Coordinates of C-alpha atoms in Angstrom, one line a residue:
X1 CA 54.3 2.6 6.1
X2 CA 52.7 2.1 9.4
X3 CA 53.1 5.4 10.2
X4 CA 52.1 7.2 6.9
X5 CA 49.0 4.8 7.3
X6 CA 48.5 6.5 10.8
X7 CA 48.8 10.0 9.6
X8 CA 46.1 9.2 7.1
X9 CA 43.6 7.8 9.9
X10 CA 44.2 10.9 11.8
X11 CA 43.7 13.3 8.7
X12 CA 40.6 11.2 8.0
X13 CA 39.3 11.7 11.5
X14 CA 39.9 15.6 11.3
X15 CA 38.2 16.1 7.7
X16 CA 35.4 13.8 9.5
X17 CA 35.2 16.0 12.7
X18 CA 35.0 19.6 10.2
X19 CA 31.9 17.8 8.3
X20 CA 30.2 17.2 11.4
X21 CA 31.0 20.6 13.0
X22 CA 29.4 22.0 9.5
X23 CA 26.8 20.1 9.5
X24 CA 26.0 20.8 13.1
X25 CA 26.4 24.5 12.4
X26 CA 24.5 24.4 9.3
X27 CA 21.4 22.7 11.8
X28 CA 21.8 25.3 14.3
X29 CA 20.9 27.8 11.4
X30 CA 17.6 26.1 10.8
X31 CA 18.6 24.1 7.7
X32 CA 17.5 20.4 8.2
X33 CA 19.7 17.3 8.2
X34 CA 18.7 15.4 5.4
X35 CA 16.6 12.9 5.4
X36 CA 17.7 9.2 5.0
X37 CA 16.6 7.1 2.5
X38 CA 13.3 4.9 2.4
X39 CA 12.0 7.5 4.7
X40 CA 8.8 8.5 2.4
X41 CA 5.3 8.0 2.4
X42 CA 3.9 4.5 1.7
X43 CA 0.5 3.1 1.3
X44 CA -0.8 -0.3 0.0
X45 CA -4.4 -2.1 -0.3
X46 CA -4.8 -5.5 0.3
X47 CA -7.8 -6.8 -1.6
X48 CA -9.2 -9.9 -1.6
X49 CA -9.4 -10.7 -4.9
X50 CA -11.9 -13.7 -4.3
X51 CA -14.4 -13.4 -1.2
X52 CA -13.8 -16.1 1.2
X53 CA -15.7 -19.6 1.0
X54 CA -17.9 -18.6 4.0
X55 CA -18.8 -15.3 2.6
X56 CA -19.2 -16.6 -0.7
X57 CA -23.3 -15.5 -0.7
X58 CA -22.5 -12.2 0.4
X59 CA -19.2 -11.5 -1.1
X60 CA -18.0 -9.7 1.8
X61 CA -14.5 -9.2 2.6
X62 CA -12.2 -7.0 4.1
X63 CA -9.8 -4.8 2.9
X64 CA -6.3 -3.5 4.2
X65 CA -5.1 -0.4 4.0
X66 CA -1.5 -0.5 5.0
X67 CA 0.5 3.3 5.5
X68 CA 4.1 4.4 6.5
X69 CA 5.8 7.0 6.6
X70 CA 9.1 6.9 8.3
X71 CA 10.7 9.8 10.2
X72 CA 12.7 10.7 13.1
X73 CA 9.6 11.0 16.1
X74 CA 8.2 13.4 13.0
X75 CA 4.0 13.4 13.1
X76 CA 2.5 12.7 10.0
X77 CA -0.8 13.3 9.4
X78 CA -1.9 10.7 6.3
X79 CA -5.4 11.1 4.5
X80 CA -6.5 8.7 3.0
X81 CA -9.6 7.2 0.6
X82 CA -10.5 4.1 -1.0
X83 CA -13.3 3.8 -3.5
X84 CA -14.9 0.8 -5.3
X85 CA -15.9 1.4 -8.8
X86 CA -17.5 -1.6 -11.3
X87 CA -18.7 -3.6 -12.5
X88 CA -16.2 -3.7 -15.4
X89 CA -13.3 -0.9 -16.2
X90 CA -15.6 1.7 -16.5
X91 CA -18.2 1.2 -13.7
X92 CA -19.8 3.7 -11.7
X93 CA -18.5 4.5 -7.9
X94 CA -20.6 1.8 -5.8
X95 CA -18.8 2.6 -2.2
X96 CA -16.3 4.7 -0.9
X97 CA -14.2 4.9 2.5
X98 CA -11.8 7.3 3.9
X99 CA -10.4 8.4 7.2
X100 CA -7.1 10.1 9.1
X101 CA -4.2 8.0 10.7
X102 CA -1.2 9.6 12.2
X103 CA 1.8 8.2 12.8
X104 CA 5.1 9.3 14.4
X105 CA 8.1 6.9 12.8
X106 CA 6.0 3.8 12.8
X107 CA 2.9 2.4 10.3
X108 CA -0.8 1.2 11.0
X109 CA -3.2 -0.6 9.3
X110 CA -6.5 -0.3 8.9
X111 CA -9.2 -2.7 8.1
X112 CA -11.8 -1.8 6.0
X113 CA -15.2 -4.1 6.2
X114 CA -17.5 -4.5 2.9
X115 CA -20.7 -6.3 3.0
X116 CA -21.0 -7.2 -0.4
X117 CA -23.3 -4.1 -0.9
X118 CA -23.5 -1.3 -3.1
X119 CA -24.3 2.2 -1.7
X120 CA -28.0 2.1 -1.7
X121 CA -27.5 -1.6 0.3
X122 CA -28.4 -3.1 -3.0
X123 CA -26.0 -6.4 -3.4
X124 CA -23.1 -5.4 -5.8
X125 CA -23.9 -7.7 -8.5
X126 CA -21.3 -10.2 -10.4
X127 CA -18.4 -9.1 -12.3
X128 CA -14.9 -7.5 -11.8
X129 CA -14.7 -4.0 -9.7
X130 CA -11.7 -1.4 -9.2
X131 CA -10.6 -0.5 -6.0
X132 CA -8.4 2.4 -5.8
X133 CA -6.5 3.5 -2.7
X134 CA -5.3 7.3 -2.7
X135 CA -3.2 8.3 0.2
X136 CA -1.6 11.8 0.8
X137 CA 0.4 13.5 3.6
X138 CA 1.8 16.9 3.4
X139 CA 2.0 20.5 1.4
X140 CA 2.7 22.6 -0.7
X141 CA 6.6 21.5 -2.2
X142 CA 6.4 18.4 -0.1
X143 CA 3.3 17.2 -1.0
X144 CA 3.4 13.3 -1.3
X145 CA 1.0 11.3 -3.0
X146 CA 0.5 7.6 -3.3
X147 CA -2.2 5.7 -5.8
X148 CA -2.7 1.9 -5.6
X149 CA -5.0 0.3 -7.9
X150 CA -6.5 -3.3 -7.7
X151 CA -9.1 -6.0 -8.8
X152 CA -11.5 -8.2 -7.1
X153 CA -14.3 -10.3 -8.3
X154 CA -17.7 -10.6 -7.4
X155 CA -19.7 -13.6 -8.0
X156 CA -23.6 -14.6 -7.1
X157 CA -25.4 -17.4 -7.7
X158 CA -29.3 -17.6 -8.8
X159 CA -29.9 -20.6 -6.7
X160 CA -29.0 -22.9 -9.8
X161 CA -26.1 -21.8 -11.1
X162 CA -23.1 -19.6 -10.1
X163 CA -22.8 -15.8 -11.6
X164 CA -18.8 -15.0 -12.1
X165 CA -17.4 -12.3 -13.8
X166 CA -17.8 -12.5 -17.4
X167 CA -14.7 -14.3 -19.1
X168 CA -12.2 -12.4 -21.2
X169 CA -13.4 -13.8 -24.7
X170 CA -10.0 -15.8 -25.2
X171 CA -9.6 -19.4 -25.5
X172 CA -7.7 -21.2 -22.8
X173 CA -4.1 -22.2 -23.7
X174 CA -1.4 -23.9 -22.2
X175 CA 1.0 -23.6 -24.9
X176 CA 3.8 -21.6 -25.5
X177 CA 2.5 -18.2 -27.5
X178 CA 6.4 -18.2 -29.5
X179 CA 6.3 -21.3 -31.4
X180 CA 5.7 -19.1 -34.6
X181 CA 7.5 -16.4 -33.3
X182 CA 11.5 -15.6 -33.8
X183 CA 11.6 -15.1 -29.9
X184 CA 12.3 -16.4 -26.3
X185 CA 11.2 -15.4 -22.9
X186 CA 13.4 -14.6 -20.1
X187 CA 12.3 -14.1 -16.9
X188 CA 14.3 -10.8 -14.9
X189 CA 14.1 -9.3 -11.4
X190 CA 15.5 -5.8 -12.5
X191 CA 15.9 -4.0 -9.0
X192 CA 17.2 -5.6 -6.4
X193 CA 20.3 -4.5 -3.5
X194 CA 23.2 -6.2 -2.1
X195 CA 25.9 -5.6 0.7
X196 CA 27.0 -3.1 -1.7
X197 CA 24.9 -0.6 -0.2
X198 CA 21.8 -1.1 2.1
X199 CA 20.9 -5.0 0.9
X200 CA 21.8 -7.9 1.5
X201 CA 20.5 -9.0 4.8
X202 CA 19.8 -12.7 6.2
X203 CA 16.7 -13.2 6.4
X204 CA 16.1 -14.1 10.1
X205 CA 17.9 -10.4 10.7
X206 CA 16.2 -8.0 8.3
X207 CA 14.0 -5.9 9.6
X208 CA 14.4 -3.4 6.5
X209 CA 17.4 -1.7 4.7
X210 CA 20.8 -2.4 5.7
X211 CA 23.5 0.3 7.4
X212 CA 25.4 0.3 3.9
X213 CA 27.9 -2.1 3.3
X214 CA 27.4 -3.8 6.7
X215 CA 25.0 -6.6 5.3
X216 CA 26.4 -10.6 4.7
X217 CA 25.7 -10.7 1.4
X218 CA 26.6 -9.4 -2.0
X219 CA 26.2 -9.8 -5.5
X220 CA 27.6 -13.1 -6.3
X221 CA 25.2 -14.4 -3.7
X222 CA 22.4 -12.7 -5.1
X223 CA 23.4 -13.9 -8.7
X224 CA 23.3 -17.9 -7.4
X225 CA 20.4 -17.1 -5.5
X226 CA 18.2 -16.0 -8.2
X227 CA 19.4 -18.4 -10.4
X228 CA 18.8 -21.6 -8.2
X229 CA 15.2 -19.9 -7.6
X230 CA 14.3 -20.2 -11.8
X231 CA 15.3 -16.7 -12.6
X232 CA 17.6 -16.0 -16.1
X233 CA 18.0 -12.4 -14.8
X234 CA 19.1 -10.5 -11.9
X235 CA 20.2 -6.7 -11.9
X236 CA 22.0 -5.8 -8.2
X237 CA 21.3 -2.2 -9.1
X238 CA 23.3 -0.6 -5.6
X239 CA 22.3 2.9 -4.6
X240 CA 24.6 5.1 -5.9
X241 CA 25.1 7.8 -3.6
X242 CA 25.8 4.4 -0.7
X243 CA 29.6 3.4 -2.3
X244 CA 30.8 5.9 0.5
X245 CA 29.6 3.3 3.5
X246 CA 27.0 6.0 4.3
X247 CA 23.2 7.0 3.8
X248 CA 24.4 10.5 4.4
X249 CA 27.6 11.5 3.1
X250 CA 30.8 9.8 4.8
X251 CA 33.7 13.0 5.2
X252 CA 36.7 10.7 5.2
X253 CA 35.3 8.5 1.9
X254 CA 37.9 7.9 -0.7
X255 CA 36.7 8.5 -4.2
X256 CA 39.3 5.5 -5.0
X257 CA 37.3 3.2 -2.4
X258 CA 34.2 3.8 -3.7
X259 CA 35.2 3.7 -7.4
X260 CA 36.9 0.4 -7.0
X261 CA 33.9 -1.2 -5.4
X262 CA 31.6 -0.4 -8.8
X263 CA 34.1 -2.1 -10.6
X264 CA 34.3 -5.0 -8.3
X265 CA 30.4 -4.9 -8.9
X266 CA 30.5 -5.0 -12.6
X267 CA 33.8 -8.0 -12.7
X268 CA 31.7 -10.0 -10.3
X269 CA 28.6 -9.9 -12.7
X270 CA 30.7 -10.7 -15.8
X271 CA 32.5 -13.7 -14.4
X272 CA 29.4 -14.9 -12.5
X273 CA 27.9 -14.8 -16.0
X274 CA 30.8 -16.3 -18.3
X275 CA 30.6 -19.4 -15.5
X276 CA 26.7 -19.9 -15.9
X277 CA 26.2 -20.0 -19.4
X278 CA 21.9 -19.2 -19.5
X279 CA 22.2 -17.1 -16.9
X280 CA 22.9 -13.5 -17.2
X281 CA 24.2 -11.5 -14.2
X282 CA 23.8 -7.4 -14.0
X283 CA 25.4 -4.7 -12.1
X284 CA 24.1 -1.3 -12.2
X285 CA 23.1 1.7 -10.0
X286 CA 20.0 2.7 -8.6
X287 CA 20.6 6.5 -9.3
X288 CA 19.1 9.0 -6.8
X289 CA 17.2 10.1 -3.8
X290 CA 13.6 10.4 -3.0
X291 CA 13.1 12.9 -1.4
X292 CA 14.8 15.1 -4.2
X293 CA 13.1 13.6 -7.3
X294 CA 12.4 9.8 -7.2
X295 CA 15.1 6.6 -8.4
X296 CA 15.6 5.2 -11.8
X297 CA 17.8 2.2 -12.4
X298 CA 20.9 2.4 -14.9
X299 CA 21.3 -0.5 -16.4
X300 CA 24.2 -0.5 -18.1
X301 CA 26.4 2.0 -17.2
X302 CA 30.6 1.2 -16.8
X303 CA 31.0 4.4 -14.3
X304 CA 29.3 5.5 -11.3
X305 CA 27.4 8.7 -10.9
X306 CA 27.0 10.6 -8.0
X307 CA 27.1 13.8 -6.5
X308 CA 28.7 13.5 -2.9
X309 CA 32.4 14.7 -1.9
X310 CA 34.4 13.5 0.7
X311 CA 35.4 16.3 3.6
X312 CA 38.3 17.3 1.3
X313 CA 36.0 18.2 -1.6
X314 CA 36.9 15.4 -4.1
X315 CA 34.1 13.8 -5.5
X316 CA 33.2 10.6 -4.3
X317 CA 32.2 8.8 -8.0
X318 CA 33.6 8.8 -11.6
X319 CA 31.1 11.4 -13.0
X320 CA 29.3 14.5 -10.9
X321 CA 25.9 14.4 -11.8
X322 CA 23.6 16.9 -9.8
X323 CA 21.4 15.6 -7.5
X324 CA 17.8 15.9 -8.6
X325 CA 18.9 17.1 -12.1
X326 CA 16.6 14.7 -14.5
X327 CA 17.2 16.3 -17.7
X328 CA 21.0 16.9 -17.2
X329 CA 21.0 13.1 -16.2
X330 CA 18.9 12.1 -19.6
X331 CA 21.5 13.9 -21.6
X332 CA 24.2 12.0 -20.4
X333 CA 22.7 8.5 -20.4
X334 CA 21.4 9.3 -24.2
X335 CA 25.1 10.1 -24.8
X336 CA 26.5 7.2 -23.7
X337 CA 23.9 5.1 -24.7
X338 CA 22.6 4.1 -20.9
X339 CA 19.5 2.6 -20.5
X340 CA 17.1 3.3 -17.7
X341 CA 13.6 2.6 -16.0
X342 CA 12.1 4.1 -13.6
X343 CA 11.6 2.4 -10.0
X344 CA 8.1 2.2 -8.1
X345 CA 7.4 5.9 -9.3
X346 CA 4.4 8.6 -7.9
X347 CA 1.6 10.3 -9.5
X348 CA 3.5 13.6 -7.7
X349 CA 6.6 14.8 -7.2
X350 CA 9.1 12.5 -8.7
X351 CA 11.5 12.8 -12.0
X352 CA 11.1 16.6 -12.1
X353 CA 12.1 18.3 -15.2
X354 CA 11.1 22.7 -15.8
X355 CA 9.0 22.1 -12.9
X356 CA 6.7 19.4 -14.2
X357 CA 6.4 15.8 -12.3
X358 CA 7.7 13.0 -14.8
X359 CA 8.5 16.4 -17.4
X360 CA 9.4 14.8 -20.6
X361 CA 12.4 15.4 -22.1
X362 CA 13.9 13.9 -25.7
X363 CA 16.8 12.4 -24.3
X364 CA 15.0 11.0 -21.2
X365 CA 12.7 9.0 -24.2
X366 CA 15.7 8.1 -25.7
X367 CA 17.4 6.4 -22.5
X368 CA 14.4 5.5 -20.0
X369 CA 13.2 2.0 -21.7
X370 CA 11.2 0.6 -18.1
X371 CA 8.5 2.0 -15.7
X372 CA 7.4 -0.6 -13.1
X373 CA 4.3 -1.2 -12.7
X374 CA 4.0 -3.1 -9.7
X375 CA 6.3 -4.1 -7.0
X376 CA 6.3 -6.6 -4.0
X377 CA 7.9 -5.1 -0.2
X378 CA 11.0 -4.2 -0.6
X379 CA 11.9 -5.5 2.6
X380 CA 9.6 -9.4 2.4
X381 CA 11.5 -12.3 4.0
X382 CA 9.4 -14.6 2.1
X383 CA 11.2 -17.1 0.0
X384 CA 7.3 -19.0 -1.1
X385 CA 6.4 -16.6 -4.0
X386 CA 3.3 -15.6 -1.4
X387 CA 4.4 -12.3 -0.5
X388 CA 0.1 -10.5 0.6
X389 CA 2.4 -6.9 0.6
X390 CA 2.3 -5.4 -3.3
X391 CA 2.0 -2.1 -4.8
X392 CA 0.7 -1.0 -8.0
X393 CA 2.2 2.3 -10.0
X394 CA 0.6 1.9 -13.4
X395 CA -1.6 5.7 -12.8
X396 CA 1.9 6.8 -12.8
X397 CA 3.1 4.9 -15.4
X398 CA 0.5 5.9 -17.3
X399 CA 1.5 9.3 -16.3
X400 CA 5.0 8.6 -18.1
X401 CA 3.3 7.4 -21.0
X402 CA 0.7 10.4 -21.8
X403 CA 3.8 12.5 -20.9
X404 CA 5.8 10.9 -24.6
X405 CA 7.7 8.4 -22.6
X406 CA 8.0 5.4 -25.1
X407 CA 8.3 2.8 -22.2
X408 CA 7.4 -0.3 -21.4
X409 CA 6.3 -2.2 -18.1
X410 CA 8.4 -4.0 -15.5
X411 CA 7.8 -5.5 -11.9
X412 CA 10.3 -6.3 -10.2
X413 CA 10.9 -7.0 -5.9
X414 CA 14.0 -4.6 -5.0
X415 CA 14.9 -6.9 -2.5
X416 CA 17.0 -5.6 0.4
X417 CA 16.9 -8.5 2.4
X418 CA 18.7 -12.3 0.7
X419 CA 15.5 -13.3 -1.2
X420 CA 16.2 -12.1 -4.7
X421 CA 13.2 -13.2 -6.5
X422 CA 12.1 -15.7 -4.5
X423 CA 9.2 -12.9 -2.7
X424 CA 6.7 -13.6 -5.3
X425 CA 6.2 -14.8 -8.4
X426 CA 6.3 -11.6 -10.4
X427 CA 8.5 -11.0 -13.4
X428 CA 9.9 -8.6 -15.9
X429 CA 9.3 -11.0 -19.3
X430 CA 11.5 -10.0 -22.2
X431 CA 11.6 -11.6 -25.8
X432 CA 14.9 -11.9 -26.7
X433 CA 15.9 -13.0 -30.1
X434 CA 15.7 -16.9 -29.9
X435 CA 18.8 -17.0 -32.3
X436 CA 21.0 -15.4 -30.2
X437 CA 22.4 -16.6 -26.8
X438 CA 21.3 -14.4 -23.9
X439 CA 24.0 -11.7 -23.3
X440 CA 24.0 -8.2 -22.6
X441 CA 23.6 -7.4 -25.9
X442 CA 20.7 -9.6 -27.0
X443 CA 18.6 -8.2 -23.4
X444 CA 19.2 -4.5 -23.7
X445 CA 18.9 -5.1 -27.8
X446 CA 15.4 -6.3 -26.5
X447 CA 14.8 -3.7 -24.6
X448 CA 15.3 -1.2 -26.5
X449 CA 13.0 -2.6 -28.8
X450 CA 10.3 -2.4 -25.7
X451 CA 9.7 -6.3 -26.2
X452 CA 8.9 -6.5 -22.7
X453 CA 5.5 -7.9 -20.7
X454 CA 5.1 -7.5 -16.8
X455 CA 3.3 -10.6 -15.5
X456 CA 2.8 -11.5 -11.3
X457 CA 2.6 -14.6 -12.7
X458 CA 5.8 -16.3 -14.1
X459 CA 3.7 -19.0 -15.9
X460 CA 2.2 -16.6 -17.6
X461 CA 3.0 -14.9 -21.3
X462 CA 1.0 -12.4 -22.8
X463 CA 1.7 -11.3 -26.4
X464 CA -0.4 -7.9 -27.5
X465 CA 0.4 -6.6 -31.2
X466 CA -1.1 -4.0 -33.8
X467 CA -2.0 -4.7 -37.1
X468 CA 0.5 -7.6 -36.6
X469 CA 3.2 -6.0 -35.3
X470 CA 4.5 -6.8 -31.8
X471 CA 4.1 -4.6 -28.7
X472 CA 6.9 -2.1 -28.5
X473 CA 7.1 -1.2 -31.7
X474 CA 5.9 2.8 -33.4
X475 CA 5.1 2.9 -36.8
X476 CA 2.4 5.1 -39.1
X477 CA -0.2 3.8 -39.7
X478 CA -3.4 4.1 -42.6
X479 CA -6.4 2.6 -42.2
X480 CA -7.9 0.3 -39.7
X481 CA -6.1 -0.8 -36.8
X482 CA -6.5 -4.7 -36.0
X483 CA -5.2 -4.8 -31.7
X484 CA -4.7 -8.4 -31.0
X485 CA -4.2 -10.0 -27.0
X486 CA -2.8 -13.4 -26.6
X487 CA -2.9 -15.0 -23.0
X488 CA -1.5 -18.7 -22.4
X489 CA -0.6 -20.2 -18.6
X490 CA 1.6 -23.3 -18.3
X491 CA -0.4 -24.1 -15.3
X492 CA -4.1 -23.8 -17.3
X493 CA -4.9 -20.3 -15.3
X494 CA -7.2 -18.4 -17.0
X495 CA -7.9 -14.6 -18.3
X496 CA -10.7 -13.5 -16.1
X497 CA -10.8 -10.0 -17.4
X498 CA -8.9 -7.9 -20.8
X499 CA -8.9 -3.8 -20.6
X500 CA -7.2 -2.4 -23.7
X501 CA -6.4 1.1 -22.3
X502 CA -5.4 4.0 -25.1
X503 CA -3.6 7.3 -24.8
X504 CA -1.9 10.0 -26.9
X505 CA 1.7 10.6 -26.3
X506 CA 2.5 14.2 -25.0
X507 CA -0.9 15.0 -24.4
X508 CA 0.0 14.7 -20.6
X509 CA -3.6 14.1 -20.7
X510 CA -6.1 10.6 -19.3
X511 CA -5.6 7.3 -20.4
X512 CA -8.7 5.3 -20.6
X513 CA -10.1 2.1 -21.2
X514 CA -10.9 1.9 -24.9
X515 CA -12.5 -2.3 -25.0
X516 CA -12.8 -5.3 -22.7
X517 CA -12.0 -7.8 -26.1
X518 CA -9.3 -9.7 -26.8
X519 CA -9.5 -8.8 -30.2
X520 CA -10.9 -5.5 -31.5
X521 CA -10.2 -2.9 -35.3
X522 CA -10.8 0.6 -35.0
X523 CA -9.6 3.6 -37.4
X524 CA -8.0 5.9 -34.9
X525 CA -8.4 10.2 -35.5
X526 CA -5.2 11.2 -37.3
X527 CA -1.9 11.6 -35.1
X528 CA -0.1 9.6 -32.4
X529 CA -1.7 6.9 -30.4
X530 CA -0.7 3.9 -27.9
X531 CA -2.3 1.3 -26.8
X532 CA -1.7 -1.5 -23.9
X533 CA -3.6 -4.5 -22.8
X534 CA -3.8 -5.4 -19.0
X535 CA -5.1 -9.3 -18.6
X536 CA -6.5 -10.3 -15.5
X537 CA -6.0 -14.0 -14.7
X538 CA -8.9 -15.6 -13.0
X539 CA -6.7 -15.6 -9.4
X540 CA -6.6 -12.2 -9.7
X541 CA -2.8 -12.2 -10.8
X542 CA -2.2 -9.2 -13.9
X543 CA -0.1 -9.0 -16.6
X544 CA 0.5 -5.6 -18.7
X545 CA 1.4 -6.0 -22.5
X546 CA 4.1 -3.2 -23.6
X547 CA 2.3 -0.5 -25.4
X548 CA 2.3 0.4 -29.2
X549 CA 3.0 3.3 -30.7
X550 CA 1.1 4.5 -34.1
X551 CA 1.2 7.7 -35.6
X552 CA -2.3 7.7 -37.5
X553 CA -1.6 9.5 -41.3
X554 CA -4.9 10.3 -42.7

C-alpha cells in the first residue's frame, strides 16, 4: 500500500508538472493566464444619509467614493462620476462630480465635499435626493461597469421650525404586519463562503478571500454562527470551480476528492439542521466566474457543476457544465428543478446569453427566483451590524426585471471571513407558510412563490400587494389596480420616503418611478406590467417589496 500510495504522488506530481509546462507554453504564445477570482472592478459611495449635527444649517457632508480593481501590477485607469439628483425620485440634476484614479493592484478613495448647495449656489432645499455613483474601467469586450445608487436627506429650518423630508404618508407601526396573514417571516443570509473554498477566515487574519480550502472554518461553524447571531437561515454557497483546492485549476485534483467534499457539504447542513429544530442550514454552490459572465447561487442542487479537469482529463465535478454558458446552465437547473439568484450583478457584461447582458431566456425565468439588491463587503470583519462599506445593484436588477426575469430581491453579506451575518443588519425576509415547520421545502416553496422582501433593516417588514394579492404573485387583471405598501419596525423606525417603481417585462426597456404614496389605483394600458415598492426608513435604511406581475386584459 505504501508504495502504490507513492506511485500515485509521483504520477500526481508528473500530470501537475505537464499542466504547468502547458500553461507556461500556452503564455509564451501570448494567451493570458487567467485571471483569479475577486479580481474585478469595484466601486461604492458612502453617503451620509443625515448631515452631521454641526453641519446641520448647511447640510454639508462628504461623500466617499471608494474603487478597486485588483490585478497583478496591471494599471487601471477608472472613470468615474457621481451626480445628485432631487428633491424626490424624480428631481432634476442639482450637482455633479467626476474625475480619474488609477490604480495598479491596490484601491483609493476619494472624498467628495458638498456644501449643502445646488449648482447655481442656491441652498438645496429639504427633502430626499439620489445620489448615483457610475464607475467604469476598460473597452470594448472587457468593458466593466459599476452603478451604485443611494439616499440622503436634506433638512432646513425657517428659524422656527425644522423642514425634513416629507414623510411617506403611512402610519407608524410597531406591530407585526402577519397577524391576519397565513405567513411567517424568516430572516436568511443567502451567500456566504466557508473553508470549503476561499471563506472561512478568523477574523483577526482576514485580509480578503482565503487560498481555497486553507481557511479554519467551515460550514458547521458558519451554521452555529449565524444562528447564535438571530439568523433562521444560512446558505454556505462554496465556489464551485474551488473543490479542486485551487483558484486556477489544480492538475493532480481527484474528481473523487472534490465530489466527496459537496456531499460532506450537503450531510453537514442536513444534520446541522435535524439537531436545531428552527433553524435551517443550506449548502449550495456559487456557480461561476466573473470575469466570464458573472455568479449566481444554486440553491438546491444535490450535484456539483463545474467545468475543470484534472491533468489527466477527467472532470473534476459530477456534471460538465460550460463555463460562461448561461442558457445551457438555465436548461439544466429548469430540469432538475434548481433554483437560483443572481449575486451582486452589473448593469454590463454579466449572465450573457445570444450576446445580450442579463439575455432572458425561459428556462433561466423558470429557475432564477433572487437578484440581490444590495450587499455589505464581502470581506467586513465586523461582528456590530455597523458595516459603512455597502453596495447597491437594484439598476441591474431592474435590468433583470425589464429583461422578463420574474425575480424577486435579496441582500445578503457573502461573507468570506467568520462573521456570517453578523456584518450588518441586512436580510433576505421570506414568508413562509406559518402552518408548516421551516424546512427546505416550505423556504424554496416560498420562494418560488417570490414571497420575499429585502430589508437593511432586520426589524423591519414591508408587505406590498395588488388588488389584494401579495407581492410575488402574476395574474390578469381587468379594471383598476389598487397597489398597497405596508411598513411596520419593531424598534418604532419610521418610513421616511415610498417610490412605487413600474416596468414591462421583456421590454428590456426603463423602469421608473410611477408614485411616492403608500397607497395608490390606477388602470394600467393593456398587457404585462410589474410593480415594486422601495421604503426608505427615516435612518436611511431601505427595504424593496418583491414585485407583482399583472397582465392587463382590456
Amino acid at each position: 500500500m505504501a508504495a502504490h500510495d507513492g506511485i500515485t504522488r509521483l504520477a500526481r506530481a508528473w500530470a501537475a508538472l505537464l499542466f504547468l509546462a502547458c500553461s507556461s507554453g500556452a503564455a509564451a504564445q501570448g494567451q493570458a493566464a487567467e485571471p483569479k477570482e475577486h479580481q474585478e472592478l469595484d466601486a461604492t459611495v458612502q453617503a451620509p444619509f443625515h448631515a452631521a449635527p454641526d453641519a446641520r444649517r448647511t447640510q454639508a457632508r462628504t461623500f466617499q467614493v471608494q474603487l478597486s480593481y485588483p490585478g497583478e501590477g496591471e494599471v487601471h485607469a477608472v472613470d468615474w462620476r457621481l451626480t445628485l439628483s432631487g428633491p424626490g425620485a424624480q428631481g432634476q440634476l442639482t450637482r455633479s462630480w467626476q474625475g480619474l484614479a488609477r490604480m495598479a493592484g491596490d484601491g483609493a478613495t476619494v472624498s467628495v465635499p458638498w456644501d449643502g448647495r445646488l449648482d447655481g449656489g442656491a441652498p438645496a432645499p429639504a427633502g430626499l435626493y439620489q445620489l448615483l455613483l457610475r464607475a467604469t474601467a476598460g473597452d470594448g469586450a472587457g468593458r466593466q461597469t459599476v452603478e451604485q445608487q443611494w439616499q440622503i436627506a436634506v433638512e432646513r429650518s425657517d428659524g422656527n421650525r425644522t423642514l425634513a423630508p416629507r414623510r411617506a404618508a403611512l402610519p407608524p407601526a410597531t406591530k407585526p404586519l402577519l397577524d391576519k396573514l397565513p405567513y411567517k417571516i424568516v430572516l436568511a443570509n443567502l451567500h456566504s463562503q466557508t473553508r470549503h473554498s476561499d471563506g472561512g477566515a478568523a477574523l483577526d487574519a482576514c485580509k480578503g478571500a482565503q487560498e481555497p480550502q486553507t481557511a479554519p472554518f467551515g460550514p458547521i461553524d458558519a451554521y452555529r454562527y449565524a444562528q447564535q447571531h438571530g439568523l433562521d437561515v444560512l446558505l454556505a454557497s462554496e465556489h464551485n470551480h474551488m473543490y479542486d483546492g485551487s483558484d486556477g485549476t489544480n492538475a493532480a485534483a481527484e474528481p473523487a476528492e472534490a465530489k466527496a467534499l459537496y456531499q460532506t457539504g450537503l450531510a453537514e447542513a442536513a444534520a446541522y439542521t435535524a439537531d436545531n429544530p428552527g433553524f435551517l442550514a443550506l449548502y449550495g454552490m456559487e456557480w461561476g466566474v466573473i470575469n466570464k459572465g458573472g455568479h449566481l447561487n444554486i440553491l438546491n442542487s444535490d450535484l456539483l457543476l463545474g467545468w475543470e479537469r484534472n491533468g489527466k482529463g477527467e472532470l473534476l465535478a459530477d456534471l460538465d457544465t460550460p463555463k460562461g454558458d448561461y442558457a445551457a446552465l438555465y436548461g439544466l437547473m429548469r430540469e432538475r428543478g434548481w433554483l437560483g439568484q443572481f449575486n451582486h450583478p452589473a448593469v454590463s457584461g454579466q449572465f450573457t446569453v445570444a450576446g445580450q447582458p442579463l439575455g432572458y431566456t425561459p428556462d433561466g425565468d423558470a429557475a432564477m427566483v433572487l437578484c440581490e439588491v444590495m450587499n455589505t463587503s464581502a470581506f467586513s470583519t465586523n461582528e456590530q451590524e455597523t458595516e459603512p462599506r455597502r453596495s447597491n445593484y437594484e439598476a441591474a436588477c431592474n435590468r433583470a426585471l425589464s429583461a422578463g426575469y420574474h425575480v424577486a430581491f435579496s441582500t445578503n453579506q457573502d461573507n468570506h471571513c467568520a462573521n456570517w451575518g453578523a456584518a450588518y443588519g441586512n436580510r433576505t425576509a421570506i414568508l413562509v407558510r406559518a402552518d408548516a415547520p421551516l424546512s427546505r421545502d416550505s423556504l424554496f416553496e416560498a420562494l418560488r412563490a417570490r414571497r420575499v422582501f429585502a430589508t437593511m433593516d432586520k426589524h423591519a417588514q414591508l408587505i406590498f400587494t395588488a388588488n389584494g394579492r401579495m407581492m410575488g404573485e402574476r395574474f390578469d387583471n381587468r379594471g383598476p389596480l389598487s397597489l398597497t405598501v405596508r411598513h411596520s419596525h419593531s424598534q418604532g423606525r419610521q418610513a421616511a420616503s415610498i417610490v412605487l417603481f413600474q416596468g414591462v417585462p421583456g421590454s428590456n426597456g426603463s423602469v421608473t418611478p410611477l408614485s411616492d404614496q403608500a397607497q395608490i389605483t390606477i388602470t394600467p394600458s393593456p398587457g404585462p406590467h410589474f410593480y415594486y415598492a422601495r421604503v426608505t426608513q427615516d435612518d436611511g435604511n431601505i427595504a424593496w417589496s418583491a414585485p407583482v406581475w399583472i397582465n392587463q386584459v382590456p
